[in-house]
Short mmCIF file of N, CA and C in Angstrom, two decimals:
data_model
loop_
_atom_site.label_atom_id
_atom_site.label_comp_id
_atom_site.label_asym_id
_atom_site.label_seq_id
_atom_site.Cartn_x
_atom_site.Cartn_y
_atom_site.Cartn_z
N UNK A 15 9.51 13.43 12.91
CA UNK A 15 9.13 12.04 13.08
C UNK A 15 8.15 11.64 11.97
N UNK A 16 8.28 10.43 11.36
CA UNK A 16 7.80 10.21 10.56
C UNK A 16 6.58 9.29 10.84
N UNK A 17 5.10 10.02 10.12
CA UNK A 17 4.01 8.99 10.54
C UNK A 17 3.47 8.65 9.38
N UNK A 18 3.12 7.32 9.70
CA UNK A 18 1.93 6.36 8.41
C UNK A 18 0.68 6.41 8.64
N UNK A 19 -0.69 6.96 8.22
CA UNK A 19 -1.03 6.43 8.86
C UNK A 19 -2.77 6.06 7.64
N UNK A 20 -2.80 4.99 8.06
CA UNK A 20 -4.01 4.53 6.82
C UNK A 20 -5.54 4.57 7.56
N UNK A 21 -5.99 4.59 6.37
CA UNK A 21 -7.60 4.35 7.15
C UNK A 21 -8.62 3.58 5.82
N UNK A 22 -9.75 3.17 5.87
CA UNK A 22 -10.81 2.67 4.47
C UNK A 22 -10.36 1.21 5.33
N UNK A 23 -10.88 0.26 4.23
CA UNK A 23 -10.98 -1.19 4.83
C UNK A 23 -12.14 -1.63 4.97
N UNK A 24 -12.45 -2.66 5.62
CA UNK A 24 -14.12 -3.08 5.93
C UNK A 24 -14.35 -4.48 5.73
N UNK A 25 -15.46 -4.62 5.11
CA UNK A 25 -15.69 -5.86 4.59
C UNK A 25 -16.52 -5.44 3.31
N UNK A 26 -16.84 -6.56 2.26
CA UNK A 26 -17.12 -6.26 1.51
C UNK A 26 -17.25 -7.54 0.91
N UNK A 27 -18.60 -7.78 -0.66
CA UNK A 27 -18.84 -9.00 -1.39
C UNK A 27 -17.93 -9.03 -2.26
N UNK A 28 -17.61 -10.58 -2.29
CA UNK A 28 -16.40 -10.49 -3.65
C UNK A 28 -17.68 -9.91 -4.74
N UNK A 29 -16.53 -9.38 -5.90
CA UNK A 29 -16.63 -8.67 -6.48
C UNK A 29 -17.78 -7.13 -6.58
N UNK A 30 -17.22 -6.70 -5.17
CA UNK A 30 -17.35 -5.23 -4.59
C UNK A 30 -16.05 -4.68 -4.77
N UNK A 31 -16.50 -3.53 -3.84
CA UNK A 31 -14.81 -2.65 -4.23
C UNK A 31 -14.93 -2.01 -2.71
N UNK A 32 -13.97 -1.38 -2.26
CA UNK A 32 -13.00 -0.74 -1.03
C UNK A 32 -11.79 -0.18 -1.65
N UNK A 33 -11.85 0.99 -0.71
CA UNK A 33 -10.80 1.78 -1.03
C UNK A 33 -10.18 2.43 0.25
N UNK A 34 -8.61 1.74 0.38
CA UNK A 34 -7.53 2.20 1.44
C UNK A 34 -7.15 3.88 1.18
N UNK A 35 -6.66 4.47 2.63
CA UNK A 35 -6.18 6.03 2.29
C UNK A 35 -4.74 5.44 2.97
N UNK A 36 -3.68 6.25 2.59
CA UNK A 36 -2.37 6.36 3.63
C UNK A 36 -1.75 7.29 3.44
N UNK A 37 -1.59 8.18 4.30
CA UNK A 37 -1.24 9.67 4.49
C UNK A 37 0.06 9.47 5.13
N UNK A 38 1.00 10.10 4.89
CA UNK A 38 2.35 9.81 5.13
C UNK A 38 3.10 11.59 5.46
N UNK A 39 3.52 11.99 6.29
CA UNK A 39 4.14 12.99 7.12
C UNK A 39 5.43 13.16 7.51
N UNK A 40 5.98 14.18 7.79
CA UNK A 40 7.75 13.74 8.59
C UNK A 40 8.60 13.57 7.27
N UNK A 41 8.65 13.47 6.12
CA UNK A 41 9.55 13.56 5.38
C UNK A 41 10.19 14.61 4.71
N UNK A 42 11.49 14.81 4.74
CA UNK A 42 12.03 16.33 4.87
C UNK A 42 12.17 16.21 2.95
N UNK A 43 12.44 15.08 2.22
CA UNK A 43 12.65 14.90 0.90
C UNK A 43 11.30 14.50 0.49
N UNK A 44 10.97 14.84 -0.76
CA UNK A 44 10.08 14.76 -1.56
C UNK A 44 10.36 13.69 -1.89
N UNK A 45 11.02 12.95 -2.29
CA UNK A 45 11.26 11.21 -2.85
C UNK A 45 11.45 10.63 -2.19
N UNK A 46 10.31 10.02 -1.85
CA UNK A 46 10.19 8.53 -1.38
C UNK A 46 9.03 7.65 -1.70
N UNK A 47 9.35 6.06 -1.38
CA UNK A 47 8.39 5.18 -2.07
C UNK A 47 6.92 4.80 -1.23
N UNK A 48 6.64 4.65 -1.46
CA UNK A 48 5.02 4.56 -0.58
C UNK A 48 4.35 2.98 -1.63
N UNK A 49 4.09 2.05 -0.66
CA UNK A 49 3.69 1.14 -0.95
C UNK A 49 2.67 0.00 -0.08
N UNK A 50 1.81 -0.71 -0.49
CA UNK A 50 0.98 -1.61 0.03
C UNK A 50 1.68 -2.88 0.17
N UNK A 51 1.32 -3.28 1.58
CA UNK A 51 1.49 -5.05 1.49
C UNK A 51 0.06 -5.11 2.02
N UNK A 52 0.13 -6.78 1.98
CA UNK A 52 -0.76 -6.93 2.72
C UNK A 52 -0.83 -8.33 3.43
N UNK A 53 -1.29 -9.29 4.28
CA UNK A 53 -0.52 -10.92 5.00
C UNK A 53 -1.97 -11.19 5.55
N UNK A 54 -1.95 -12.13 4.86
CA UNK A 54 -3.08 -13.15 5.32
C UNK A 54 -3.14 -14.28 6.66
N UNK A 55 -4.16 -14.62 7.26
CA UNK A 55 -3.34 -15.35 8.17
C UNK A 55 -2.62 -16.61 7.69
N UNK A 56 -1.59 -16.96 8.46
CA UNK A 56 -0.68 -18.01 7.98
C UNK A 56 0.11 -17.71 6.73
N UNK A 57 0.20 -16.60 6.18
CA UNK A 57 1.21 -16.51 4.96
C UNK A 57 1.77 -15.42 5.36
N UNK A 58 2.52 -15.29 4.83
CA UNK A 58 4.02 -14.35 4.67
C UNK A 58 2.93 -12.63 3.79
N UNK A 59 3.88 -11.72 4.37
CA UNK A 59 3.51 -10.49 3.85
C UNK A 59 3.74 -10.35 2.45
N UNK A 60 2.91 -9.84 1.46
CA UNK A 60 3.05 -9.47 0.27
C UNK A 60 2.94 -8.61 -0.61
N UNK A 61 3.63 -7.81 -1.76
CA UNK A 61 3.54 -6.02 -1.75
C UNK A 61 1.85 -6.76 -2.85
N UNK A 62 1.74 -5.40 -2.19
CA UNK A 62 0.12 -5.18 -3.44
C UNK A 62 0.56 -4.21 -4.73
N UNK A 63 1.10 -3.12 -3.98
CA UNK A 63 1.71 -2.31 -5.00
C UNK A 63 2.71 -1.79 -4.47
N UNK A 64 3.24 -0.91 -5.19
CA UNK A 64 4.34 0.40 -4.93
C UNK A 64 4.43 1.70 -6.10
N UNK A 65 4.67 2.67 -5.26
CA UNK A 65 4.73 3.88 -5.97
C UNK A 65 5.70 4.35 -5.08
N UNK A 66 6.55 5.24 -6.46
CA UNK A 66 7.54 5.90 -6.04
C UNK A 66 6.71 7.67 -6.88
N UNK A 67 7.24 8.64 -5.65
CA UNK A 67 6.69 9.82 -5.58
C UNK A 67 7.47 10.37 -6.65
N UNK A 68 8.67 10.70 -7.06
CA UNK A 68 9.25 11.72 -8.00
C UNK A 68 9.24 11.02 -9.05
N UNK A 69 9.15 10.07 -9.31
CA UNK A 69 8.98 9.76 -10.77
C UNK A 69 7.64 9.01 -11.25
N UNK A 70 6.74 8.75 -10.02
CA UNK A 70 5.17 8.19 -10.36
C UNK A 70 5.18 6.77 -10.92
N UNK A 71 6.66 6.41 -10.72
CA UNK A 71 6.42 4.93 -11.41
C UNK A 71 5.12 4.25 -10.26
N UNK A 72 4.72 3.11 -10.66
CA UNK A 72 3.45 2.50 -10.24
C UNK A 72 4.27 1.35 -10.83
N UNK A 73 3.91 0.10 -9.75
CA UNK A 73 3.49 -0.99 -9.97
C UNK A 73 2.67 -2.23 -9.44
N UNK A 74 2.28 -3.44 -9.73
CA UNK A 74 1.76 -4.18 -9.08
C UNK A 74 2.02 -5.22 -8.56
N UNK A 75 1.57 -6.02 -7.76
CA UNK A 75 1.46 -7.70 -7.67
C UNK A 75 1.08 -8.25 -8.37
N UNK A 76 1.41 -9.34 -9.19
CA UNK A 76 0.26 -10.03 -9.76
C UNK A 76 -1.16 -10.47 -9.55
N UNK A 77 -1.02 -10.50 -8.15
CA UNK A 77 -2.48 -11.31 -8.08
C UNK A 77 -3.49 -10.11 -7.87
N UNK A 78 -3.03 -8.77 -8.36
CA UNK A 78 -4.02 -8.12 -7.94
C UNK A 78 -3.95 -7.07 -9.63
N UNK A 79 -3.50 -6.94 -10.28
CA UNK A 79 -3.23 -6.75 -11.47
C UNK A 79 -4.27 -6.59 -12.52
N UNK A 80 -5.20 -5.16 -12.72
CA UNK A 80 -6.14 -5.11 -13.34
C UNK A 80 -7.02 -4.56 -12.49
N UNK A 81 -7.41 -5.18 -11.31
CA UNK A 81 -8.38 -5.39 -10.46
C UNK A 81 -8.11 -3.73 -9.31
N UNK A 82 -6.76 -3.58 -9.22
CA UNK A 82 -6.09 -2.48 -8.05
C UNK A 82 -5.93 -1.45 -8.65
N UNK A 83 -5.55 -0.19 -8.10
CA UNK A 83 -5.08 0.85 -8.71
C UNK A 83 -4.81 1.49 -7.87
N UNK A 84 -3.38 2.04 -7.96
CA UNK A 84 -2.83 2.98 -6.95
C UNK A 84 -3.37 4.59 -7.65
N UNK A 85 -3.16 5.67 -6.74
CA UNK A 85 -3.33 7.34 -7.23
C UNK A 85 -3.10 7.86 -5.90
N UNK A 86 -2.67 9.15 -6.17
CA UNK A 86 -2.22 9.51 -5.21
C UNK A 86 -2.97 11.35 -5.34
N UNK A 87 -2.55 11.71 -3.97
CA UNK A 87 -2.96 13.22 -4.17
C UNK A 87 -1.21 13.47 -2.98
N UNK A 88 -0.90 14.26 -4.35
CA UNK A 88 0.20 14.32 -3.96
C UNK A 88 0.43 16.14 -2.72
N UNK A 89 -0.52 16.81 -2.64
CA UNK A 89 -0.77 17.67 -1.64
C UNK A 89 -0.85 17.52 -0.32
N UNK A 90 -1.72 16.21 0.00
CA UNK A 90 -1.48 15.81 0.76
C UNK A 90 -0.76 14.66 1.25
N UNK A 91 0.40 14.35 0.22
CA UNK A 91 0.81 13.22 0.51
C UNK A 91 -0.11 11.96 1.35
N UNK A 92 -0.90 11.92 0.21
CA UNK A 92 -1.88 10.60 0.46
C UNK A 92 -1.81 9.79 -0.81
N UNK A 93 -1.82 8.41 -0.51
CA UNK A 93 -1.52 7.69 -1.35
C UNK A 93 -3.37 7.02 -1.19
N UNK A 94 -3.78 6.48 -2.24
CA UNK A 94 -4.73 5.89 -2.33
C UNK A 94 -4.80 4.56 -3.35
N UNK A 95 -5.30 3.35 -2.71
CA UNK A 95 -5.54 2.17 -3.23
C UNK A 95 -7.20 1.90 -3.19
N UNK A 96 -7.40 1.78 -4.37
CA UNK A 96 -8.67 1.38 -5.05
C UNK A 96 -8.90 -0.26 -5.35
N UNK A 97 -9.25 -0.79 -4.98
CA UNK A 97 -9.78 -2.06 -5.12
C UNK A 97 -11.06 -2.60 -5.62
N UNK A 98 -11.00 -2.98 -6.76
CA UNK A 98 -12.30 -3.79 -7.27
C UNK A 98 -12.27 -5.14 -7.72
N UNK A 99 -13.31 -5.66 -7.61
CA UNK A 99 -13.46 -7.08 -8.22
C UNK A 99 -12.97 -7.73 -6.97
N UNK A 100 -13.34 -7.50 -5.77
CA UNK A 100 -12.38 -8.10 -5.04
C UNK A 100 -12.73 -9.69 -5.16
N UNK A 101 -11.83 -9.98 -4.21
CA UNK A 101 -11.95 -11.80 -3.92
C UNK A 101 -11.94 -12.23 -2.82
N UNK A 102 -12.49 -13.56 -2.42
CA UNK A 102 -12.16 -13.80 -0.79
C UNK A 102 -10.85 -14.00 -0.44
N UNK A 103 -10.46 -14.18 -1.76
CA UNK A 103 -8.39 -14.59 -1.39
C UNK A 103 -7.89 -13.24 -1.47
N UNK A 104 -8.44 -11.93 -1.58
CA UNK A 104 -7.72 -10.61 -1.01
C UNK A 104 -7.85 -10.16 0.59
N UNK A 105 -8.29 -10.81 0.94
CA UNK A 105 -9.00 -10.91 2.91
C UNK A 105 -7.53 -11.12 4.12
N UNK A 106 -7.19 -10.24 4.16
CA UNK A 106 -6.25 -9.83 4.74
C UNK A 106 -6.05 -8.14 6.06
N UNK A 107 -5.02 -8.81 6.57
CA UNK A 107 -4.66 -7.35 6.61
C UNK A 107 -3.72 -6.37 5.82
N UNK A 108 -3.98 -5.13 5.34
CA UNK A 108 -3.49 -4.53 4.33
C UNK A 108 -2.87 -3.01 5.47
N UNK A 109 -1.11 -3.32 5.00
CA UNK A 109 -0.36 -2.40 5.57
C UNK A 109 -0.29 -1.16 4.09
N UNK A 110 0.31 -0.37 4.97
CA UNK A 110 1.14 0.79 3.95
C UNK A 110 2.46 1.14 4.56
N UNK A 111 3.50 1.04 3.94
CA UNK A 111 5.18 1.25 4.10
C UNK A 111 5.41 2.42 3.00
N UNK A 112 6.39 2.61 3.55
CA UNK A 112 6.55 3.86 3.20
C UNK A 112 8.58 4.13 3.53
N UNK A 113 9.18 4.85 2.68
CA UNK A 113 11.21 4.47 3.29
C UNK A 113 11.50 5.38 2.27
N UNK A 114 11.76 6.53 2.41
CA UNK A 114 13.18 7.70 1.59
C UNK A 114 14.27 7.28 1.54
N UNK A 115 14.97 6.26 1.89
CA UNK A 115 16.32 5.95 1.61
C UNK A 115 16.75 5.53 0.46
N UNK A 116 15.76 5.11 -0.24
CA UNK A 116 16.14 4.46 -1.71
C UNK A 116 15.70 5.84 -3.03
N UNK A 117 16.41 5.09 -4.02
CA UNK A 117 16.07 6.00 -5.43
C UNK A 117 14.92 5.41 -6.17
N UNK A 118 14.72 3.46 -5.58
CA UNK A 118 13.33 3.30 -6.29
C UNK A 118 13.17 2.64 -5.33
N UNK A 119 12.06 2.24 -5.65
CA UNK A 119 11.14 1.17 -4.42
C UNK A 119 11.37 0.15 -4.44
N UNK A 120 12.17 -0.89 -2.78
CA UNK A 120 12.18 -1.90 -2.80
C UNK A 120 10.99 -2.62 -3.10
N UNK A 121 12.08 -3.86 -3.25
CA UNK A 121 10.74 -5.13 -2.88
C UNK A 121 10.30 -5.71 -1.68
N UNK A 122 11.50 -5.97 -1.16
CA UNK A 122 11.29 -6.49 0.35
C UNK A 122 10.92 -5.57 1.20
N UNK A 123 9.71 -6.19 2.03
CA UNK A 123 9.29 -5.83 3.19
C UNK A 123 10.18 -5.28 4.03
N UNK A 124 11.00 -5.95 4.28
CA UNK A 124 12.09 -6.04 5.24
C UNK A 124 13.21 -5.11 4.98
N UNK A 125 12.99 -4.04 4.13
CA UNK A 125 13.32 -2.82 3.22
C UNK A 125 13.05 -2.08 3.26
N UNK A 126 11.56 -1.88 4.04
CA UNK A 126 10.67 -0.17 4.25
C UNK A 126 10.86 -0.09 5.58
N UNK A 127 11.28 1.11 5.96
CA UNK A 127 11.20 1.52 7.22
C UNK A 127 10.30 1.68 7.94
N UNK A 128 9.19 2.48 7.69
CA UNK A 128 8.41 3.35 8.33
C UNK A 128 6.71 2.40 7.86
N UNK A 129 5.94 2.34 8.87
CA UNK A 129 4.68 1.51 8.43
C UNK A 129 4.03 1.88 9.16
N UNK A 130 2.23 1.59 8.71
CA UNK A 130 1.21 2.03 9.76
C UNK A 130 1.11 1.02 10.53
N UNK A 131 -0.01 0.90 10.96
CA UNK A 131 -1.00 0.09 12.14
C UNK A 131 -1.55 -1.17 11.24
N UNK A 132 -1.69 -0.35 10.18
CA UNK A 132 -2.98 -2.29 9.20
C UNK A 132 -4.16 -2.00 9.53
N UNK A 133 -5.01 -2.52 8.28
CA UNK A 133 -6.64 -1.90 8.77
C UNK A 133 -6.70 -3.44 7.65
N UNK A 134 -7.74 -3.73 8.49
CA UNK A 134 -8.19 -5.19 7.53
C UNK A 134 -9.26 -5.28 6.64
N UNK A 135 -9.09 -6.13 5.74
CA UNK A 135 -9.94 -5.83 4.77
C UNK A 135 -10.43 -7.33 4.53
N UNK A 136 -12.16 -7.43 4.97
CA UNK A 136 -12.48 -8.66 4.87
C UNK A 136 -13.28 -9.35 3.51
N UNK A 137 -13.07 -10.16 2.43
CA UNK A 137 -14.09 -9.99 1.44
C UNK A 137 -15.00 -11.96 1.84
N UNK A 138 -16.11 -11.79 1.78
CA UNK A 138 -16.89 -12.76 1.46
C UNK A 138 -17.21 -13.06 0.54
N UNK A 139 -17.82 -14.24 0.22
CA UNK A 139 -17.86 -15.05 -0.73
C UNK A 139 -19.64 -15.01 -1.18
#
């Protein structure tokens, strides 16, 4: 059985930093994509990043671009998101998805199988 499961979050001053963990389990293949959304209230879910494990591609969202950084420790299959410079418009809740069925990482949400709980991440102004 496959588990997600994240932790970090908080609150924090814009331009502070926080840093998400998501530890991911149950996968019998080494390749699969591990990725951030995250949905504000009243808007639609949106990827922050994605990483795919066998080939380390990395990428971003725009609106977070510079500012984010995915890394991973791949021993423990933990993925880690670093956040700086934050903003009050990053104040959300921030998932981690995670889906072996593909060769690269979707885009759509509606594409990853497997997800945690969400740990929110509040920034003030």
């Amino acid at each position: 059985q496959v588990q997600v499961l994240e932790s970090g979050g908080g609150s924090a001053q814009a331009g502070g930093s926080l840093r998400l963990s998501c530890a991911v389990s149950g996968y019998t293949d080494e390749s699969y994509c591990m990725a951030w959304f995250r949905q504000a209230p009243g808007k639609e879910r949106e990827v922050v990043a994605r990483f795919y494990t066998t080939t380390g591609r990395t990428d971003y969202g725009d609106s977070v671009k510079g500012r984010f950084t995915i890394s991973q420790d791949g021993a423990k299959n933990t993925l880690y998101l670093q956040m700086n410079s934050l903003k009050p418009e990053d104040t959300g809740v921030y998932y981690c998805a995670s889906d072996d069925r593909w060769a690269a990482c979707p885009t759509a949400a509606s594409n990853f199988r497997d997800w945690g709980q969400g740990t929110q991440v509040t920034v003030s102004s």
